[in-house]
Tab-separated table of N, CA and C in Angstrom:
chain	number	residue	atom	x	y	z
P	1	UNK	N	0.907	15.646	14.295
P	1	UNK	CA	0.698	14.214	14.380
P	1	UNK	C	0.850	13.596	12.982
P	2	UNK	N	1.189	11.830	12.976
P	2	UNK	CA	1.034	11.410	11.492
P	2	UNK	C	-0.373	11.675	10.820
P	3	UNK	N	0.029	12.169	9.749
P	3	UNK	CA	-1.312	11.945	8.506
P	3	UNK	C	-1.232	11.276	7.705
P	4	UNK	N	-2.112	10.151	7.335
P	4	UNK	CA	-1.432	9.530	6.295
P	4	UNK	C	-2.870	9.570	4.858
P	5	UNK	N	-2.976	9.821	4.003
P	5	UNK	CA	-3.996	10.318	3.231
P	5	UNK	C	-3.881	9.521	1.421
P	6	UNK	N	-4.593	8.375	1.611
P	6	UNK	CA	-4.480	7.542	-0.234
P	6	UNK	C	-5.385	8.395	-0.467
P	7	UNK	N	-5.185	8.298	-2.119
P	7	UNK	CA	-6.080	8.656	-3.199
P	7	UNK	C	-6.157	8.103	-4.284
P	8	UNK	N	-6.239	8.598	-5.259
P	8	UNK	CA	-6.151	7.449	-6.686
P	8	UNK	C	-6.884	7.064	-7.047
P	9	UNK	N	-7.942	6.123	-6.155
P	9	UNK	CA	-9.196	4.965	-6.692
P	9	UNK	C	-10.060	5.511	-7.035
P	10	UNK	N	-11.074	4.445	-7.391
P	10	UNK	CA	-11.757	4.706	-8.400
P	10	UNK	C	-12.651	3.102	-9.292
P	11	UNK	N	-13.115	3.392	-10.438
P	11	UNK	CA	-13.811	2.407	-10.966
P	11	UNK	C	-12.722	2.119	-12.061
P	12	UNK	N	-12.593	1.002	-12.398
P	12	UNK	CA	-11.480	0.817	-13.796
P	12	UNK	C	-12.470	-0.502	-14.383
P	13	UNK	N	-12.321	-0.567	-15.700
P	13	UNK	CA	-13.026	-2.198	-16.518
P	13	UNK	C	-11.715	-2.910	-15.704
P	14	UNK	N	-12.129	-4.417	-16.045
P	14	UNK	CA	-10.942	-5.083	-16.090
P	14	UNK	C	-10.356	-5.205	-16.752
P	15	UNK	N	-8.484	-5.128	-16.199
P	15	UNK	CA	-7.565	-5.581	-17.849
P	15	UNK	C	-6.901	-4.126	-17.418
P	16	UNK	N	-7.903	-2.795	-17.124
P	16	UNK	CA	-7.504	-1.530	-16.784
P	16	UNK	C	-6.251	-1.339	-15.683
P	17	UNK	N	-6.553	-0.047	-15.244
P	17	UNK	CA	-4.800	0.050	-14.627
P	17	UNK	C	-5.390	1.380	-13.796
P	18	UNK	N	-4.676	1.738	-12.602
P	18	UNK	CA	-4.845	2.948	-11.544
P	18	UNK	C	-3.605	2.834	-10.870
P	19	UNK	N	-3.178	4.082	-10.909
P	19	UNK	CA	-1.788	5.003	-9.559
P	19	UNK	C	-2.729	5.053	-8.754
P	20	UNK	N	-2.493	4.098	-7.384
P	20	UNK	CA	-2.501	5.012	-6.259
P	20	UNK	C	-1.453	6.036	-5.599
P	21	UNK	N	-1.574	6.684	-4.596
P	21	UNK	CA	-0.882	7.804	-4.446
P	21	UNK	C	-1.056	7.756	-2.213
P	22	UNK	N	-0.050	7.845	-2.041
P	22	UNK	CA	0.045	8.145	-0.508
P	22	UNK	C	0.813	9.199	0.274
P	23	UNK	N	0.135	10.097	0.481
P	23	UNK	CA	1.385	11.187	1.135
P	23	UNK	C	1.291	11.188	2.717
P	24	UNK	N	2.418	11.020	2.804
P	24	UNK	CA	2.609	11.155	4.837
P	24	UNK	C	3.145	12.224	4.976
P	25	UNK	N	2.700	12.780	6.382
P	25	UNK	CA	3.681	13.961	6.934
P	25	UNK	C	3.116	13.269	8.848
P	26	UNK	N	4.188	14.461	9.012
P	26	UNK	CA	3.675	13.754	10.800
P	26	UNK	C	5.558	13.102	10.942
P	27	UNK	N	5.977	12.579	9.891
P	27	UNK	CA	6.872	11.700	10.194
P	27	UNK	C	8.308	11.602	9.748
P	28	UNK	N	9.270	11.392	9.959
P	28	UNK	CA	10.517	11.112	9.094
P	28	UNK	C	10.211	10.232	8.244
P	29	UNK	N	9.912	10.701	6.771
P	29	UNK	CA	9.655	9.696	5.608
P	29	UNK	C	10.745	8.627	5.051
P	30	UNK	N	12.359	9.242	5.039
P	30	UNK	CA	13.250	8.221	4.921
P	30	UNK	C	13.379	6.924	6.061
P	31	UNK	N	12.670	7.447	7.226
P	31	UNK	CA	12.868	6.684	8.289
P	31	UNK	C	12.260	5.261	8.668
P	32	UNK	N	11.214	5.432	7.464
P	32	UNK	CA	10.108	4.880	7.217
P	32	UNK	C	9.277	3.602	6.727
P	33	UNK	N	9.633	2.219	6.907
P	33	UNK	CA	9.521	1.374	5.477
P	33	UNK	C	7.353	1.443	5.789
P	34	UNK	N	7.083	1.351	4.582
P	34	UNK	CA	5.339	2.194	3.880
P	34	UNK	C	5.226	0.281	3.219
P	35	UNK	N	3.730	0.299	3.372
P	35	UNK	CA	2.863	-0.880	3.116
P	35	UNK	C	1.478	-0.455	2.317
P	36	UNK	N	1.171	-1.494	1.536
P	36	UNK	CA	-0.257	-1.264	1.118
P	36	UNK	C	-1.248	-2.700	1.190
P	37	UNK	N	-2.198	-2.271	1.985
P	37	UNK	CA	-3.196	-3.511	2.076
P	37	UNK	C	-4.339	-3.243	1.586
P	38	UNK	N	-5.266	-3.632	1.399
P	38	UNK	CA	-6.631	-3.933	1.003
P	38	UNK	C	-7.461	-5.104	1.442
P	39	UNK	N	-8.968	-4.484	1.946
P	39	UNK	CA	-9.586	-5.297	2.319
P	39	UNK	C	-10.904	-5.160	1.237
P	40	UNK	N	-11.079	-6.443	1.160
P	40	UNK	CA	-12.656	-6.617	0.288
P	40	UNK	C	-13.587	-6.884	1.538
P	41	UNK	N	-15.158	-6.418	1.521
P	41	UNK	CA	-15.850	-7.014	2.180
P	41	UNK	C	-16.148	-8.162	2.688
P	42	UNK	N	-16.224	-8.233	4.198
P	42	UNK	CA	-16.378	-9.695	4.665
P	42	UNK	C	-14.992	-10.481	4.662
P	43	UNK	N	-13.929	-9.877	4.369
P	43	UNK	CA	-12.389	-10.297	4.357
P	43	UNK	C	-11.056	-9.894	5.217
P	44	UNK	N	-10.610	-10.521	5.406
P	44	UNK	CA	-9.190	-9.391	6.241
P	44	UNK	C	-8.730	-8.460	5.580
P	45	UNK	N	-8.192	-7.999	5.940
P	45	UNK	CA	-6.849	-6.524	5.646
P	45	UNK	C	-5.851	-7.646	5.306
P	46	UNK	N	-5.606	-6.935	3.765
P	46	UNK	CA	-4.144	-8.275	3.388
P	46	UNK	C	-3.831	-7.175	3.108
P	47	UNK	N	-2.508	-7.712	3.506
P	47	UNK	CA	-1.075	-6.979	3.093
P	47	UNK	C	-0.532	-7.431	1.658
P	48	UNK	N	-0.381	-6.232	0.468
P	48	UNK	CA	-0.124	-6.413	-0.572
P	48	UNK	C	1.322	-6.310	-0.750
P	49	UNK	N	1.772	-5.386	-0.570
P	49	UNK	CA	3.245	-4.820	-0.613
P	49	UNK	C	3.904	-4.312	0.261
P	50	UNK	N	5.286	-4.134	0.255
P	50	UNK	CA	5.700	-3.392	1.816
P	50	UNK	C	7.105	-2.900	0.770
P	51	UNK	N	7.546	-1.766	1.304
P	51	UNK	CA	8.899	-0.969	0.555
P	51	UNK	C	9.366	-0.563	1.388
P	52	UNK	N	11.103	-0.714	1.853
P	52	UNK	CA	11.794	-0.454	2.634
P	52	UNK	C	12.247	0.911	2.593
P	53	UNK	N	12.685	1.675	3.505
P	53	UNK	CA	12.993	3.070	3.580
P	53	UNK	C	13.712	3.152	2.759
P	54	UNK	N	14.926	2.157	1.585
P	54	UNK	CA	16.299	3.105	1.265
P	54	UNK	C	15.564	1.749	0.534
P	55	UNK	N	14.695	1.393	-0.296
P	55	UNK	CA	14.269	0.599	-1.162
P	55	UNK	C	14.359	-0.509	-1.115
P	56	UNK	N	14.148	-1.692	-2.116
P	56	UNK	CA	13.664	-3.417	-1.672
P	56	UNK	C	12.612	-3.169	-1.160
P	57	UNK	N	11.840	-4.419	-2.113
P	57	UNK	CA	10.437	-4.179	-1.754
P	57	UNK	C	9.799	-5.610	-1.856
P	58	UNK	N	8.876	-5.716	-1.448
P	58	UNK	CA	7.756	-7.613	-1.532
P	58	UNK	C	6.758	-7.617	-2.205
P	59	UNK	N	5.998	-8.232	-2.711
P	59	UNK	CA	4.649	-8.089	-2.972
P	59	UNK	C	3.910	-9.908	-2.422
P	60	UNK	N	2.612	-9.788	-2.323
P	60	UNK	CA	1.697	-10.580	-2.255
P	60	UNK	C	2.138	-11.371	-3.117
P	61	UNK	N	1.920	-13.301	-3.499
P	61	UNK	CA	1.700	-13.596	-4.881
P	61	UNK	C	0.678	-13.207	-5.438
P	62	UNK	N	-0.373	-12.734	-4.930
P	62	UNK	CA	-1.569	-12.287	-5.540
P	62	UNK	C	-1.326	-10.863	-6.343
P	63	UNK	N	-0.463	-10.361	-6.378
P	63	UNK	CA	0.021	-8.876	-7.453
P	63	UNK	C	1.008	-8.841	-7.948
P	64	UNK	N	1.767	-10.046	-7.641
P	64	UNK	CA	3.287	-10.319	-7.947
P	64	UNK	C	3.402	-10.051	-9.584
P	65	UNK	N	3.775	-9.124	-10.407
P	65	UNK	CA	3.780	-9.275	-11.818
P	65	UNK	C	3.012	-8.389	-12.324
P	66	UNK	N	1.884	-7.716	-11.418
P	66	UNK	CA	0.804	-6.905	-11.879
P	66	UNK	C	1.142	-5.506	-11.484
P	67	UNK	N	1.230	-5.408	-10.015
P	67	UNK	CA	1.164	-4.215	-9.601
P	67	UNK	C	2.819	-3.789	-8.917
P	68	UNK	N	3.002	-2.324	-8.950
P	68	UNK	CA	4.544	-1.961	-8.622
P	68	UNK	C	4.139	-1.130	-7.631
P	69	UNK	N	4.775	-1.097	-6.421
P	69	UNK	CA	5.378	-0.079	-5.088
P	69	UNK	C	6.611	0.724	-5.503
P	70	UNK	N	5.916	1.896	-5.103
P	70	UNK	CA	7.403	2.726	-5.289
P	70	UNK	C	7.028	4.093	-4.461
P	71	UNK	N	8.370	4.823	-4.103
P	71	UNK	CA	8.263	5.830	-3.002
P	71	UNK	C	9.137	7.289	-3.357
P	72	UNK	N	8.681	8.233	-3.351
P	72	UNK	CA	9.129	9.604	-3.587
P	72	UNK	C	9.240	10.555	-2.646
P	73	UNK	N	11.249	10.438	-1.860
P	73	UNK	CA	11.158	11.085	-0.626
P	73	UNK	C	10.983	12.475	-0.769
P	74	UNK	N	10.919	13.236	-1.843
P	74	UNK	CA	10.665	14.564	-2.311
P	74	UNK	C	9.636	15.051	-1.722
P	75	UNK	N	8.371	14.283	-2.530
P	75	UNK	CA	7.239	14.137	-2.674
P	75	UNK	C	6.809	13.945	-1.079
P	76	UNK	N	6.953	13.003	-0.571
P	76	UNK	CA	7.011	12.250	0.965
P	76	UNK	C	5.428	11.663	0.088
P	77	UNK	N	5.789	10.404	-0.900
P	77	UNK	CA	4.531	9.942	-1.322
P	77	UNK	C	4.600	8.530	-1.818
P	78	UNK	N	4.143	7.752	-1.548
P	78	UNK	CA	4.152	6.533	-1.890
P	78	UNK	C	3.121	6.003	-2.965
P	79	UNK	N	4.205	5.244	-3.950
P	79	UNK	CA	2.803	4.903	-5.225
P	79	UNK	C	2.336	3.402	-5.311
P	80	UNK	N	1.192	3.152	-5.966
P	80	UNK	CA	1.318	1.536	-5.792
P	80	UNK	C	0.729	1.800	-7.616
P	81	UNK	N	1.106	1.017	-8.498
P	81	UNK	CA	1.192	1.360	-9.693
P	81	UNK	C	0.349	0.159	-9.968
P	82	UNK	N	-0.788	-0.242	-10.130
P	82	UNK	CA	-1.823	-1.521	-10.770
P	82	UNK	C	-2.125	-1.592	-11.855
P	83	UNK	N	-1.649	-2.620	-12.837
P	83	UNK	CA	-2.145	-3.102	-13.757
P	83	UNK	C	-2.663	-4.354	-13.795
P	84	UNK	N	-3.302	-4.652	-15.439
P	84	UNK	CA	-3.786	-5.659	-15.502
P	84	UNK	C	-4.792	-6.149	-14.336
P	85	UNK	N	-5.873	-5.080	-14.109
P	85	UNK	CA	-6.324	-4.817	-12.914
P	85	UNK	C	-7.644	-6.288	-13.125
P	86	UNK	N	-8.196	-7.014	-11.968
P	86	UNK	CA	-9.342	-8.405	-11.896
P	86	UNK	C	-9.862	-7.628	-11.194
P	87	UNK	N	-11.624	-8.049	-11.695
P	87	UNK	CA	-12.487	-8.260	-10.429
P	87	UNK	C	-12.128	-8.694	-9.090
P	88	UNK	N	-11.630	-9.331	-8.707
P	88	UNK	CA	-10.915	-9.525	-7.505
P	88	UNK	C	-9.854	-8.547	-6.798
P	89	UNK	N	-9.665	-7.854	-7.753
P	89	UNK	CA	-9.109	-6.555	-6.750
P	89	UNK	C	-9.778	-5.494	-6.381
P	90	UNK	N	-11.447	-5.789	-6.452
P	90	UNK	CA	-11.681	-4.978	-5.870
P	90	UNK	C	-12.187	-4.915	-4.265
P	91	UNK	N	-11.613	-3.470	-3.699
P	91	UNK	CA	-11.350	-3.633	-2.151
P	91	UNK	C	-10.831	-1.557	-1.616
P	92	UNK	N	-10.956	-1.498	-0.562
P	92	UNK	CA	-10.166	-0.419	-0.057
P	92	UNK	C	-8.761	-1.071	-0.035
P	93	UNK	N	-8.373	0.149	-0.423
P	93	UNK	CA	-6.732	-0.149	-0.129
P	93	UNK	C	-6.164	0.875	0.680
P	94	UNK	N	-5.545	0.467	1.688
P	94	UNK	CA	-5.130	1.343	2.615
P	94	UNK	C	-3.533	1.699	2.562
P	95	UNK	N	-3.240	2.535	2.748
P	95	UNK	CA	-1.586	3.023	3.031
P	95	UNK	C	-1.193	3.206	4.410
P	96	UNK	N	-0.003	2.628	4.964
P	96	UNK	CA	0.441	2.256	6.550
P	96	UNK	C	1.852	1.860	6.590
P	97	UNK	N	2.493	2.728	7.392
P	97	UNK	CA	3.684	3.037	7.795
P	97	UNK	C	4.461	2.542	9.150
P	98	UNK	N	5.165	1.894	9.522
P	98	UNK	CA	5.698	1.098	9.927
P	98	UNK	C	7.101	1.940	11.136
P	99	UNK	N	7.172	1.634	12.231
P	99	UNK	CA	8.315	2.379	13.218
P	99	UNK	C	9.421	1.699	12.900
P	100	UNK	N	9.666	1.169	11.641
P	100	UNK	CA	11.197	0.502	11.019
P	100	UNK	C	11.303	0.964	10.020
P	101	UNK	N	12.610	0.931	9.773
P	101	UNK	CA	13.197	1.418	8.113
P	101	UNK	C	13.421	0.199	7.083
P	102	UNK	N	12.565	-1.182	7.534
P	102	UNK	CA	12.603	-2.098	6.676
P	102	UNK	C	11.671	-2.887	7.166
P	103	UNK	N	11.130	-3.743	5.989
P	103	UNK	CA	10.044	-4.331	5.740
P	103	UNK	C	10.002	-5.789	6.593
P	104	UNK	N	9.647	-5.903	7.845
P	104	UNK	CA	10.007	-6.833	8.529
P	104	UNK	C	9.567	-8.471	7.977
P	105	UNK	N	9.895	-9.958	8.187
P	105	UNK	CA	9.117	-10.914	7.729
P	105	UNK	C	7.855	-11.138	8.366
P	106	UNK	N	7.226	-10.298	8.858
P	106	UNK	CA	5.250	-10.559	9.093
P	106	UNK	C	4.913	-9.178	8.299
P	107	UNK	N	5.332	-8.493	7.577
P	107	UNK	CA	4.965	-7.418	7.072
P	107	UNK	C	3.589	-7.217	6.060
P	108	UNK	N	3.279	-8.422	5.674
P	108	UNK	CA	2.012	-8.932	5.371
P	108	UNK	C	1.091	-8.578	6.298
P	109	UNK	N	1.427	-8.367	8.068
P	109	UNK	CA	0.233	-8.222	9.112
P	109	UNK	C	-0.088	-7.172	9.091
P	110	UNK	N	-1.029	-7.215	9.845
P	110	UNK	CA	-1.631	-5.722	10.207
P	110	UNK	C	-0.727	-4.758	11.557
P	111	UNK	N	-0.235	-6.261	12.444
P	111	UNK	CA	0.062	-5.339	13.468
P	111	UNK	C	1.694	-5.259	13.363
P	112	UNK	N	2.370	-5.223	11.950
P	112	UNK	CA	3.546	-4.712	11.531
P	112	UNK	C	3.578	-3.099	11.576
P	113	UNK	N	2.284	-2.285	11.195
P	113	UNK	CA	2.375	-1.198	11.211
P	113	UNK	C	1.832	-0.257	12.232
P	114	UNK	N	2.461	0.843	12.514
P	114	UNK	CA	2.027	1.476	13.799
P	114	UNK	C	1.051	3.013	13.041
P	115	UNK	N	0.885	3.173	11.891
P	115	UNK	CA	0.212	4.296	11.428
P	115	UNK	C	-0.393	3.943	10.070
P	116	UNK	N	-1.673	4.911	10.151
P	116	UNK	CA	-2.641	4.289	8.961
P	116	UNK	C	-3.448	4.938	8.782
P	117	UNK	N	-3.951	5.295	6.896
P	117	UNK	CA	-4.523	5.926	6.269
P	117	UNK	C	-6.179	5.472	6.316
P	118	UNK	N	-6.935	6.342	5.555
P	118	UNK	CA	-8.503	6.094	5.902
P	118	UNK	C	-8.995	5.080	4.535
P	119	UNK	N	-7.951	4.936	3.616
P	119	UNK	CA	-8.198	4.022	2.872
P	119	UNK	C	-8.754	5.008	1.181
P	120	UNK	N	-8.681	4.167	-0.120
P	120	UNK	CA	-9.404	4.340	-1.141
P	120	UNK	C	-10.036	3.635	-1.296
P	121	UNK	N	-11.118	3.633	-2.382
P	121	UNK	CA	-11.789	2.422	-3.071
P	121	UNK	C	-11.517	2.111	-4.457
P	122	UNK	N	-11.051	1.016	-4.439
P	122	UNK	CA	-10.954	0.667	-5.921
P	122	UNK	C	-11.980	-0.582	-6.293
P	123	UNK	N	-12.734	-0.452	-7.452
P	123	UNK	CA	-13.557	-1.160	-7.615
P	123	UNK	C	-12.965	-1.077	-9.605
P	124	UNK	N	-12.813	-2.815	-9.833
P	124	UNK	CA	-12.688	-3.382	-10.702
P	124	UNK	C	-14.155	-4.207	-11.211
P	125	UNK	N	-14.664	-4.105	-12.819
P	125	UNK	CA	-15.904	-4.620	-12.968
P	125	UNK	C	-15.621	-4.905	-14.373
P	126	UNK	N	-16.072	-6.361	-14.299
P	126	UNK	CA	-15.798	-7.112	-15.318
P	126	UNK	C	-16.942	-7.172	-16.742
């Protein structure tokens, strides 16, 4: 079956920086376009980024400039690269994989993706 398994998080100051890290199996990884959301307490699941199977990628304006998506079909692992990390990013961030090989225009939603990780925590403190 899919597994999908983040890691990475953690506590950072602000201003700081964290790799997350996502490995899938279960699935054809080229086949694949991979998302990262995060929810803060008491908030929705936002969709931060989304990366297409054969690359092109989106971000939130809210990370636009800060944080990078990127994917290693080797690996079968998806990274989300954060810098210049705010109090406001802190949240689980989840990794979720999609039955298309591209990043559709609601890819921001939740119900864009058909598979999904148990989440990290990243906690930013100012």
């Amino acid at each position: 079956q899919v597994q999908i398994v983040e890691s990475g998080g953690g506590l950072v100051q602000a201003g700081g920086s964290l790799r997350l890290s996502c490995t899938v199996s279960g699935l054809t990884f080229d086949g694949y376009a991979l998302g990262w959301f995060r929810q803060a307490p008491g908030n929705e699941r936002e969709g931060i980024s989304c990366i297409n199977a054969r690359g092109g990628w989106i971000y939130a304006d809210s990370v636009k400039g800060r944080f990078t998506i990127s994917r290693d079909s080797a690996k079968r692992t998806l990274y989300l690269q954060m810098n210049s990390l705010k109090p406001e990013d802190t949240a689980m961030y989840y990794c979720a994989a999609r039955d298309y090989d591209y990043c559709s225009g609601t890819w921001y939603s939740r119900q864009a993706y058909d598979y999904w990780g148990q989440g990290t925590q990243v906690t930013v403190s100012s």
